[in-house]
Amino acid sequence: MTEWWRGGVIYQVYPRSFQDSNGDGVGDLRGILGRLEHVASIGADAVWLSPIFPSPMDDMGYDVSNYTDIDPLFGSLEDFDALIDKAHALGLKVIIDQVLSHTSDKHPWFIESKSSRDNPRADWYVWADPNEDGTPPNNWPSVFGGPAWEWNGARRQYYLHNFLISQPDLNFHNPEVQDAMLAAMRFWLDRGVDGFRFDTVNYYFHDSRLRNNPPAPREKETPLEVDPYGMQLHKFSKNRPENIGFLKRVRALLNQYPGTTTVGEVGEAHRAIEIMAEYTAGDDLLHMCYSFEMLGPSFSAEHFRSRVKKFFKGAPDGWPCWSFSNHDVNRHMSRWESHAVNPDTMGRLAIALLSSLKGSICIYQGEELGLPEAELEYSELTDPPGLRFWPENKGRDGCRTPMPWTDAQYGGFSDVKPWLPVKGPHLKRNVEALEADPGSLLHYYRAIIRYRRDHQALVDGDISFYKISEPILAHARIGEDGVILCVFNLSATPHAVSIKGLPEGLEPAAISRGAVREENALALEGNGFAFIECGAGFDPDTLSLTLAKG
């Protein structure tokens, strides 16, 4: 099936923290290979590997120094080939991260580029002259703090770095840069990968005139940002229209390898859903996009409903990839704990809700265990934003700690002290313990993903939302195999939903939790939800749902 990704389930592995196979305290490819059965058992269609390329690791691999090799920390190309072979034998596709917007400052391309203004790669990065007073050419900030420009004495120019100073931005206005990136992708496609996750896909192009970004709209009473990056509309430093042309070149390449796919990360606070739609519309751009719209603190029916509706309004033929956690944000079990009866009820509610949305879904390692955000001390941090903005911003290390496989000292991740600590709350929710409990969240993940796969309406069917008061989210998934009514109580308080037009005898499916049908009403416990199978030919528009008073 060439469109396996449409409605597919992607499991994200953070290689440093999945499994250490050689006793150095850092996860590696051989470790992942030995744990692929776990990924397959959950029901995933694909495994996404965060960066594994050679890197100084200033940003944990998102500072690439060689696009066509494996960092010795993780293993070798032969290890990667073995991982590909085993994943395919288990029925898993393999997606790898591509960090194209910038390289490490240790990359040979940048070393050559910075040496003079007239070398063969002089224009491969974004260079600019200073203002007359020696200041940077414009007001663009770095995501990780400070200006996005760094002075180079050899060239007497500034170079652009949207992230760390050691992550100079490539100049995608130069066709040679585009060609080099496509060649790197072809290298991995020829090696058997099934697709790419594109880091910061909306950052590739900058405004060639280097115009200043305008301020972001802000109410006077709104507190200033911890990181001033959020105080601008990044109109000129990213989100440029020229990106569309390059994405078409990417899709043309992928079309030469049937069955492969792409998913782009849209890093944007103000127009994320619109950009997701723009980048996936039609059949000549990206296959999928995701943003941080569902990776933040917002947890309301209106938020989830509006994000999905807005995407498909902008791109009726586009395709999103939704997720609630990843390696860049606090784990959703902690972000949304104020809405939870307890961790297990929230864990079930979250994966059931995610599985009910139209689009593909991504699961981040450890969420199937109900892992909360790890609380770390400053001395334990490695992440640049945390080190710079502590304690208001504690960085991303808390969601990147090692996977707990057992209750051993280091969670069965390693025999030695790992690169980040394994905390007590994580050890209690280890894989071995949850495997032994038939009623655990881990087993529920498998059940809900199997239920989703068994119902075409949930995989790639249409979606229709109902108007109903908070905290209830209700929608129908409509497919050739039938209609499924999905109703979620997003609060810790019990609620009843009145339903008119639902045929007699239809009860919540066994996969539901805390839901009982009472004549023309549905009683939902705190964090309760129901999937009600209405059968083929049922008209979901005949239903009327209202929040019962009392």
Coordinates of C-alpha atoms in Angstrom, one line a residue:
M1 CA 0.0 0.0 0.0
T2 CA 1.7 3.2 -1.2
E3 CA -0.3 5.4 1.2
W4 CA 0.3 3.5 4.4
W5 CA 1.1 6.8 6.0
R6 CA -2.5 8.1 5.6
G7 CA -4.0 7.5 9.0
G8 CA -0.9 5.6 10.0
V9 CA 0.6 5.4 13.5
I10 CA 4.2 6.7 13.9
Y11 CA 6.2 5.9 17.0
Q12 CA 9.0 8.4 17.8
V13 CA 12.2 7.1 19.2
Y14 CA 14.7 9.5 20.8
P15 CA 17.9 7.4 20.1
R16 CA 20.0 8.7 23.0
S17 CA 17.3 7.5 25.5
F18 CA 15.8 4.3 24.1
Q19 CA 18.3 1.6 24.9
D20 CA 22.1 1.5 25.6
S21 CA 23.7 -1.6 24.1
N22 CA 27.4 -0.9 24.7
G23 CA 27.5 0.4 28.3
D24 CA 28.4 4.0 27.6
G25 CA 25.2 5.4 29.1
V26 CA 23.9 6.6 25.8
G27 CA 21.3 4.9 23.6
D28 CA 22.3 3.6 20.2
L29 CA 21.1 1.8 17.1
R30 CA 21.9 -1.7 18.4
G31 CA 19.8 -0.8 21.4
I32 CA 16.9 0.3 19.3
L33 CA 17.2 -2.8 17.1
G34 CA 16.9 -5.0 20.3
R35 CA 13.7 -3.2 21.3
L36 CA 11.9 -3.0 18.0
E37 CA 9.5 -5.7 19.1
H38 CA 8.1 -3.3 21.7
V39 CA 7.3 -0.7 19.0
A40 CA 5.8 -3.3 16.7
S41 CA 3.7 -4.7 19.6
I42 CA 2.0 -1.4 20.1
G43 CA 0.6 -1.5 16.6
A44 CA 2.8 1.2 15.1
D45 CA 3.2 1.4 11.3
A46 CA 6.5 3.3 11.4
V47 CA 9.3 4.2 13.7
W48 CA 10.7 7.8 13.5
L49 CA 14.3 8.2 14.6
S50 CA 15.5 11.5 15.9
P51 CA 18.9 12.6 14.4
I52 CA 21.6 9.9 14.3
F53 CA 24.2 11.7 12.0
P54 CA 27.7 12.8 13.0
S55 CA 27.4 15.9 15.2
P56 CA 29.3 17.8 18.0
M57 CA 26.0 17.3 19.9
D58 CA 25.7 21.0 20.9
D59 CA 21.9 20.5 20.3
M60 CA 21.8 16.7 20.7
G61 CA 22.2 15.9 17.0
Y62 CA 20.3 18.7 15.5
D63 CA 23.6 20.2 14.6
V64 CA 24.7 18.0 11.8
S65 CA 28.3 17.8 10.6
N66 CA 27.8 15.0 8.0
Y67 CA 24.5 14.2 6.3
T68 CA 25.5 10.8 5.0
D69 CA 26.9 8.8 7.9
I70 CA 26.1 7.7 11.4
D71 CA 27.6 9.2 14.5
P72 CA 29.9 6.7 16.2
L73 CA 28.0 7.4 19.4
F74 CA 25.0 5.6 17.9
G75 CA 26.9 3.0 15.8
S76 CA 27.7 2.5 12.2
L77 CA 26.0 2.4 8.8
E78 CA 26.1 -1.4 9.1
D79 CA 24.1 -1.1 12.3
F80 CA 21.6 1.2 10.6
D81 CA 21.2 -1.3 7.7
A82 CA 20.6 -4.1 10.3
L83 CA 18.0 -1.9 12.0
I84 CA 16.2 -1.2 8.6
D85 CA 16.2 -5.0 7.8
K86 CA 14.7 -5.9 11.2
A87 CA 12.1 -3.1 11.2
H88 CA 10.9 -4.2 7.8
A89 CA 10.8 -7.8 8.9
L90 CA 8.5 -6.7 11.7
G91 CA 6.3 -4.7 9.4
L92 CA 7.6 -1.3 10.5
K93 CA 8.6 1.5 8.2
V94 CA 11.6 3.6 9.1
I95 CA 11.5 7.5 9.1
I96 CA 14.6 9.5 9.8
D97 CA 15.0 13.1 10.9
Q98 CA 16.4 15.5 8.3
V99 CA 17.8 18.8 9.7
L100 CA 18.1 20.8 6.5
S101 CA 17.7 24.4 7.6
H102 CA 21.1 24.6 9.3
T103 CA 24.3 22.6 9.9
S104 CA 26.8 22.4 12.6
D105 CA 29.6 25.1 12.5
K106 CA 31.9 22.0 12.3
H107 CA 30.4 20.9 9.0
P108 CA 33.1 21.1 6.3
W109 CA 30.7 23.2 4.2
F110 CA 30.7 26.0 6.8
I111 CA 34.4 25.7 7.6
E112 CA 35.0 26.5 3.9
S113 CA 32.2 29.1 3.6
K114 CA 33.5 31.2 6.5
S115 CA 37.1 31.2 5.3
S116 CA 36.7 33.9 2.7
R117 CA 34.1 35.7 0.5
D118 CA 35.2 34.1 -2.7
N119 CA 35.5 30.3 -2.0
P120 CA 33.3 27.8 -3.8
R121 CA 30.8 27.6 -0.9
A122 CA 31.0 31.3 0.1
D123 CA 27.3 31.6 -0.7
W124 CA 26.1 28.4 0.9
Y125 CA 25.2 30.1 4.2
V126 CA 23.4 33.3 5.0
W127 CA 26.0 36.1 5.3
A128 CA 25.4 39.8 5.7
D129 CA 27.4 43.0 6.1
P130 CA 27.0 44.9 9.4
N131 CA 25.2 48.2 9.8
E132 CA 27.4 51.3 9.7
D133 CA 27.7 51.1 13.5
G134 CA 28.8 47.5 13.4
T135 CA 25.5 46.1 14.7
P136 CA 23.7 43.1 13.0
P137 CA 21.8 43.8 9.8
N138 CA 18.3 43.4 11.3
N139 CA 16.3 42.6 14.4
W140 CA 15.9 38.8 13.9
P141 CA 16.3 36.9 17.2
S142 CA 17.5 33.3 17.8
V143 CA 15.1 30.7 19.1
F144 CA 17.6 29.9 21.8
G145 CA 18.1 33.5 23.0
G146 CA 20.0 36.6 21.8
P147 CA 20.3 37.9 18.2
A148 CA 20.2 35.5 15.3
W149 CA 23.5 36.9 13.9
E150 CA 27.1 36.1 14.9
W151 CA 30.1 38.0 13.7
N152 CA 32.9 36.3 11.8
G153 CA 36.2 38.0 11.7
A154 CA 37.6 36.3 8.6
R155 CA 34.8 37.5 6.4
R156 CA 34.0 40.7 8.3
Q157 CA 30.4 39.7 8.1
Y158 CA 27.6 38.3 10.2
Y159 CA 26.1 34.8 9.6
L160 CA 22.5 33.9 10.4
H161 CA 21.7 31.2 13.1
N162 CA 18.1 30.8 13.9
F163 CA 19.1 28.5 16.7
L164 CA 22.5 28.1 18.4
I165 CA 25.5 30.1 17.4
S166 CA 27.0 26.8 16.4
Q167 CA 24.1 26.1 14.0
P168 CA 24.6 28.4 11.0
D169 CA 21.7 28.6 8.6
L170 CA 22.1 27.3 5.0
N171 CA 21.2 29.6 2.1
F172 CA 18.4 27.9 0.3
H173 CA 18.3 30.7 -2.3
N174 CA 21.4 29.0 -3.7
P175 CA 20.3 26.1 -6.0
E176 CA 23.5 24.3 -5.1
V177 CA 22.4 24.0 -1.5
Q178 CA 19.1 22.6 -2.5
D179 CA 20.8 20.1 -4.8
A180 CA 23.1 19.0 -1.9
M181 CA 20.1 18.5 0.4
L182 CA 18.3 16.4 -2.2
A183 CA 21.4 14.3 -2.8
A184 CA 21.7 13.6 1.0
M185 CA 18.0 12.5 1.0
R186 CA 18.6 10.2 -2.0
F187 CA 21.5 8.6 -0.1
W188 CA 19.2 7.4 2.6
L189 CA 16.3 6.5 0.3
D190 CA 18.7 4.3 -1.6
R191 CA 19.6 2.7 1.7
G192 CA 16.0 1.7 2.3
V193 CA 14.4 4.4 4.5
D194 CA 10.7 4.9 4.1
G195 CA 10.5 8.6 4.7
F196 CA 11.7 11.7 6.4
R197 CA 10.6 14.0 9.2
F198 CA 11.8 17.5 8.3
D199 CA 12.9 19.5 11.3
T200 CA 11.8 23.2 11.2
V201 CA 10.5 22.8 7.7
N202 CA 9.3 26.5 7.5
Y203 CA 12.8 27.9 8.3
Y204 CA 14.5 27.0 5.0
F205 CA 14.2 30.3 3.3
H206 CA 14.8 33.8 4.6
D207 CA 13.9 37.2 3.2
S208 CA 16.7 38.0 0.7
R209 CA 16.2 41.7 1.6
L210 CA 16.7 41.0 5.3
R211 CA 13.8 43.2 6.3
N212 CA 13.1 43.6 10.1
N213 CA 10.3 41.4 11.6
P214 CA 7.3 43.3 13.0
P215 CA 6.3 42.9 16.6
A216 CA 3.7 40.3 17.5
P217 CA 0.3 41.6 18.7
R218 CA 0.2 41.7 22.4
E219 CA -2.3 43.1 24.9
K220 CA -0.8 45.7 27.2
E221 CA -1.6 43.6 30.3
T222 CA 0.1 40.5 28.9
P223 CA 3.3 39.6 30.7
L224 CA 6.5 39.7 28.6
E225 CA 7.8 36.4 27.3
V226 CA 10.5 34.5 29.1
D227 CA 12.2 34.2 25.8
P228 CA 11.8 37.3 23.6
Y229 CA 11.6 35.2 20.5
G230 CA 7.9 35.1 20.9
M231 CA 7.6 38.9 20.8
Q232 CA 8.0 39.0 17.0
L233 CA 5.9 38.0 14.0
H234 CA 8.6 36.1 12.1
K235 CA 7.4 37.3 8.7
F236 CA 10.9 37.6 7.1
S237 CA 13.1 35.2 9.0
K238 CA 11.0 32.2 8.1
N239 CA 7.7 31.2 6.5
R240 CA 8.8 32.5 3.1
P241 CA 6.8 31.8 -0.1
E242 CA 9.9 30.5 -1.8
N243 CA 9.7 27.4 0.4
I244 CA 6.9 26.0 -1.8
G245 CA 9.2 25.5 -4.8
F246 CA 11.8 23.5 -2.8
L247 CA 9.1 21.3 -1.2
K248 CA 7.9 20.5 -4.7
R249 CA 11.4 19.3 -5.5
V250 CA 11.4 17.2 -2.4
R251 CA 8.1 15.6 -3.4
A252 CA 9.3 14.9 -6.9
L253 CA 12.3 13.0 -5.4
L254 CA 10.1 11.0 -3.0
N255 CA 7.8 10.1 -6.0
Q256 CA 10.7 8.2 -7.4
Y257 CA 10.6 5.9 -4.4
P258 CA 7.0 4.6 -4.1
G259 CA 5.7 4.0 -0.6
T260 CA 7.9 6.7 1.0
T261 CA 6.5 9.7 2.9
T262 CA 7.3 13.0 4.4
V263 CA 6.2 14.8 7.5
G264 CA 7.2 18.4 8.2
E265 CA 7.5 20.1 11.5
V266 CA 6.1 23.6 11.4
G267 CA 7.7 25.7 14.1
E268 CA 5.4 28.7 14.3
A269 CA 3.2 30.3 17.0
H270 CA 0.9 32.5 14.9
R271 CA 0.0 30.8 11.6
A272 CA 0.9 27.1 12.3
I273 CA -2.3 25.5 11.1
E274 CA -2.4 27.7 8.0
I275 CA 1.1 26.7 7.1
M276 CA 0.4 23.0 7.7
A277 CA -2.5 23.3 5.3
E278 CA -0.4 25.2 2.7
Y279 CA 2.5 22.8 2.8
T280 CA 0.3 19.6 2.3
A281 CA -2.4 20.9 -0.1
G282 CA -2.6 19.0 -3.4
D283 CA -0.3 16.1 -4.3
D284 CA 3.0 17.8 -5.1
L285 CA 4.1 19.0 -1.7
L286 CA 4.6 17.3 1.7
H287 CA 2.5 14.2 2.5
M288 CA 1.9 15.4 6.1
C289 CA 2.7 18.3 8.5
Y290 CA 2.5 18.8 12.2
S291 CA 2.8 21.8 14.4
F292 CA 2.8 22.6 18.1
E293 CA -0.9 23.4 18.3
M294 CA -1.7 20.3 20.2
L295 CA 1.7 20.2 22.1
G296 CA 0.9 23.0 24.4
P297 CA -1.2 23.6 27.6
S298 CA -4.5 24.2 25.8
F299 CA -7.0 21.4 26.7
S300 CA -10.5 22.2 25.7
A301 CA -13.1 21.0 23.2
E302 CA -13.0 24.2 21.3
H303 CA -9.2 24.1 21.0
F304 CA -9.1 20.5 19.5
R305 CA -12.2 21.1 17.4
S306 CA -11.0 24.4 15.9
R307 CA -7.5 23.1 15.1
V308 CA -8.8 20.2 13.1
K309 CA -11.6 22.2 11.3
K310 CA -9.2 25.0 10.5
F311 CA -6.7 22.6 8.9
F312 CA -9.2 20.9 6.6
K313 CA -10.8 24.2 5.7
G314 CA -7.4 25.4 4.5
A315 CA -6.5 22.2 2.8
P316 CA -9.5 19.8 2.1
D317 CA -7.1 17.5 0.3
G318 CA -4.1 18.0 2.7
W319 CA -3.2 15.6 5.5
P320 CA -2.1 16.4 9.1
C321 CA -0.2 14.4 11.6
W322 CA -1.3 15.0 15.2
S323 CA 0.6 14.3 18.4
F324 CA 0.3 15.3 22.1
S325 CA 4.0 14.8 23.1
N326 CA 7.4 14.8 21.5
H327 CA 11.1 15.5 22.4
D328 CA 10.6 19.3 22.4
V329 CA 7.7 19.8 24.9
N330 CA 6.7 18.8 28.4
R331 CA 5.0 15.4 28.4
H332 CA 1.2 15.7 28.1
M333 CA 0.6 13.7 31.3
S334 CA 2.1 16.6 33.2
R335 CA 0.8 19.5 30.9
W336 CA -2.8 18.3 31.4
E337 CA -2.7 16.9 34.9
S338 CA -5.1 19.6 36.2
H339 CA -7.8 18.1 34.0
A340 CA -7.2 14.5 35.1
V341 CA -8.9 12.3 37.6
N342 CA -5.6 10.4 37.8
P343 CA -2.7 9.6 35.4
D344 CA -4.4 6.4 34.1
T345 CA -7.7 8.1 33.2
M346 CA -5.8 10.9 31.4
G347 CA -3.6 8.5 29.6
R348 CA -6.6 6.5 28.3
L349 CA -8.5 9.7 27.4
A350 CA -5.5 11.2 25.6
I351 CA -4.7 8.2 23.3
A352 CA -8.4 7.6 22.6
L353 CA -8.9 11.3 21.6
L354 CA -5.8 11.3 19.5
S355 CA -6.9 8.0 17.8
S356 CA -10.3 9.6 17.0
L357 CA -9.0 12.6 15.0
K358 CA -8.8 12.7 11.3
G359 CA -5.1 12.5 10.3
S360 CA -2.1 10.4 11.1
I361 CA -0.9 10.2 14.7
C362 CA 2.5 10.2 16.3
I363 CA 3.3 8.6 19.7
Y364 CA 6.4 9.6 21.6
Q365 CA 8.4 6.9 23.4
G366 CA 7.2 6.4 27.0
E367 CA 3.8 8.0 26.6
E368 CA 2.3 4.5 26.4
L369 CA 3.6 4.0 29.9
G370 CA 2.0 7.2 31.2
L371 CA 5.3 8.8 31.9
P372 CA 5.1 12.3 33.5
E373 CA 7.7 15.1 32.8
A374 CA 10.8 14.2 34.8
E375 CA 11.8 16.8 37.4
L376 CA 15.5 17.5 37.0
E377 CA 18.0 19.6 39.0
Y378 CA 19.9 22.4 37.2
S379 CA 23.1 20.4 37.6
E380 CA 21.5 17.5 35.6
L381 CA 20.6 19.6 32.5
T382 CA 22.1 19.4 29.1
D383 CA 19.6 21.3 27.0
P384 CA 20.7 24.8 25.8
P385 CA 17.3 26.6 26.5
G386 CA 17.1 25.2 30.0
L387 CA 20.7 26.1 30.8
R388 CA 20.0 29.7 29.5
F389 CA 16.5 30.4 30.8
W390 CA 16.3 28.4 34.0
P391 CA 14.2 28.2 36.1
E392 CA 11.4 29.9 34.2
N393 CA 12.1 27.6 31.2
K394 CA 13.5 24.3 32.4
G395 CA 14.4 23.2 28.9
R396 CA 13.6 19.9 27.2
D397 CA 15.6 17.4 29.2
G398 CA 12.6 16.4 31.3
C399 CA 10.9 14.7 28.3
R400 CA 14.1 13.2 27.0
T401 CA 15.1 11.0 30.0
P402 CA 15.8 7.3 29.3
M403 CA 13.0 4.8 28.7
P404 CA 12.4 2.6 31.8
W405 CA 12.2 -1.0 30.8
T406 CA 12.5 -2.5 34.3
D407 CA 12.7 -1.3 37.9
A408 CA 16.5 -1.8 38.0
Q409 CA 18.7 1.1 39.1
Y410 CA 18.8 2.7 35.7
G411 CA 15.5 1.3 34.4
G412 CA 17.1 -1.4 32.3
F413 CA 18.2 1.3 29.9
S414 CA 21.9 0.9 30.7
D415 CA 24.3 -0.8 33.1
V416 CA 26.0 2.5 33.9
K417 CA 24.9 6.0 34.8
P418 CA 23.0 7.3 31.8
W419 CA 23.4 10.7 30.2
L420 CA 20.2 11.9 31.8
P421 CA 18.9 10.4 35.1
V422 CA 16.0 7.9 35.4
K423 CA 13.7 9.3 38.1
G424 CA 11.7 7.3 40.6
P425 CA 8.2 8.1 39.1
H426 CA 9.4 6.7 35.8
L427 CA 10.9 3.5 37.4
K428 CA 7.4 2.8 38.9
R429 CA 5.9 2.8 35.4
N430 CA 8.4 0.6 33.7
V431 CA 7.6 -1.6 30.7
E432 CA 8.1 -4.9 32.5
A433 CA 5.6 -3.9 35.3
L434 CA 3.0 -2.7 32.9
E435 CA 3.3 -5.8 30.7
A436 CA 2.5 -7.9 33.7
D437 CA -0.7 -5.9 34.4
P438 CA -3.5 -6.7 31.8
G439 CA -5.3 -3.6 32.9
S440 CA -2.4 -1.2 32.4
L441 CA -2.2 1.8 30.1
L442 CA 0.3 0.0 27.9
H443 CA -2.2 -2.7 27.1
Y444 CA -4.8 -0.1 26.5
Y445 CA -2.6 1.6 23.9
R446 CA -2.4 -1.6 22.0
A447 CA -6.1 -2.1 22.2
I448 CA -7.1 1.4 21.1
I449 CA -4.6 1.3 18.2
R450 CA -5.9 -2.1 17.1
Y451 CA -9.5 -0.8 17.4
R452 CA -8.6 2.2 15.2
R453 CA -6.9 0.0 12.6
D454 CA -10.0 -2.3 12.5
H455 CA -12.3 0.6 11.6
Q456 CA -11.6 2.4 8.3
A457 CA -13.7 5.3 9.5
L458 CA -11.1 6.1 12.1
V459 CA -8.1 5.6 9.8
D460 CA -9.0 7.9 6.9
G461 CA -12.7 8.6 7.1
D462 CA -14.3 12.0 7.2
I463 CA -14.9 13.9 10.4
S464 CA -17.9 16.0 11.5
F465 CA -18.0 17.9 14.8
Y466 CA -21.1 18.6 17.0
K467 CA -21.8 21.8 18.7
I468 CA -21.9 21.1 22.4
S469 CA -20.8 22.9 25.5
E470 CA -17.5 22.5 27.3
P471 CA -16.0 20.2 28.6
I472 CA -17.5 17.8 26.0
L473 CA -15.9 17.1 22.7
A474 CA -18.1 15.2 20.2
H475 CA -17.6 14.2 16.6
A476 CA -18.5 11.5 14.1
R477 CA -16.0 9.7 12.0
I478 CA -17.6 8.6 8.7
G479 CA -16.3 5.9 6.5
E480 CA -17.4 3.2 4.0
D481 CA -17.5 0.7 6.9
G482 CA -19.8 2.8 9.0
V483 CA -20.1 5.8 11.3
I484 CA -18.6 6.0 14.8
L485 CA -19.8 8.6 17.3
C486 CA -16.9 9.8 19.5
V487 CA -17.7 11.6 22.8
F488 CA -15.1 12.8 25.3
N489 CA -15.4 14.3 28.7
L490 CA -12.3 16.6 29.0
S491 CA -12.8 17.2 32.7
A492 CA -12.3 15.3 36.0
T493 CA -16.0 15.9 36.8
P494 CA -18.7 13.5 35.7
H495 CA -21.1 14.8 33.0
A496 CA -24.2 13.5 31.1
V497 CA -24.8 14.1 27.4
S498 CA -28.3 14.1 26.0
I499 CA -28.3 12.4 22.6
K500 CA -31.3 12.6 20.2
G501 CA -31.5 10.5 17.1
L502 CA -29.3 7.6 18.3
P503 CA -30.9 4.2 17.4
E504 CA -32.0 2.0 20.3
G505 CA -29.7 -0.7 21.4
L506 CA -26.4 1.0 20.5
E507 CA -24.1 0.8 23.5
P508 CA -20.5 2.2 23.9
A509 CA -17.9 -0.1 22.3
A510 CA -15.8 -2.1 24.7
I511 CA -12.9 0.2 24.0
S512 CA -14.7 3.0 25.8
R513 CA -14.1 4.0 29.4
G514 CA -16.3 5.4 32.1
A515 CA -19.3 5.7 29.7
V516 CA -22.9 4.2 30.2
R517 CA -25.8 4.8 27.9
E518 CA -29.0 5.7 29.9
E519 CA -32.0 5.8 27.4
N520 CA -31.4 9.1 25.5
A521 CA -28.3 10.1 27.5
L522 CA -24.7 9.1 27.9
A523 CA -23.3 9.3 31.4
L524 CA -19.6 10.0 31.4
E525 CA -17.3 9.7 34.4
G526 CA -14.4 12.2 34.8
N527 CA -12.2 11.7 31.7
G528 CA -14.7 9.2 30.4
F529 CA -15.3 8.7 26.7
A530 CA -17.3 6.6 24.3
F531 CA -17.1 5.2 20.8
I532 CA -20.5 4.2 19.6
E533 CA -20.7 2.3 16.3
C534 CA -23.7 3.5 14.3
G535 CA -23.3 1.3 11.3
A536 CA -23.0 1.9 7.5
G537 CA -25.5 4.2 6.0
F538 CA -26.2 6.1 9.2
D539 CA -26.6 9.8 8.8
P540 CA -24.6 11.6 11.5
D541 CA -26.5 14.8 10.9
T542 CA -29.6 13.3 12.4
L543 CA -27.9 13.4 15.8
S544 CA -28.3 16.2 18.3
L545 CA -26.1 16.3 21.4
T546 CA -26.4 18.7 24.3
L547 CA -24.8 18.8 27.7
A548 CA -27.3 17.7 30.3
K549 CA -27.9 20.0 33.2
G550 CA -27.5 18.9 36.8

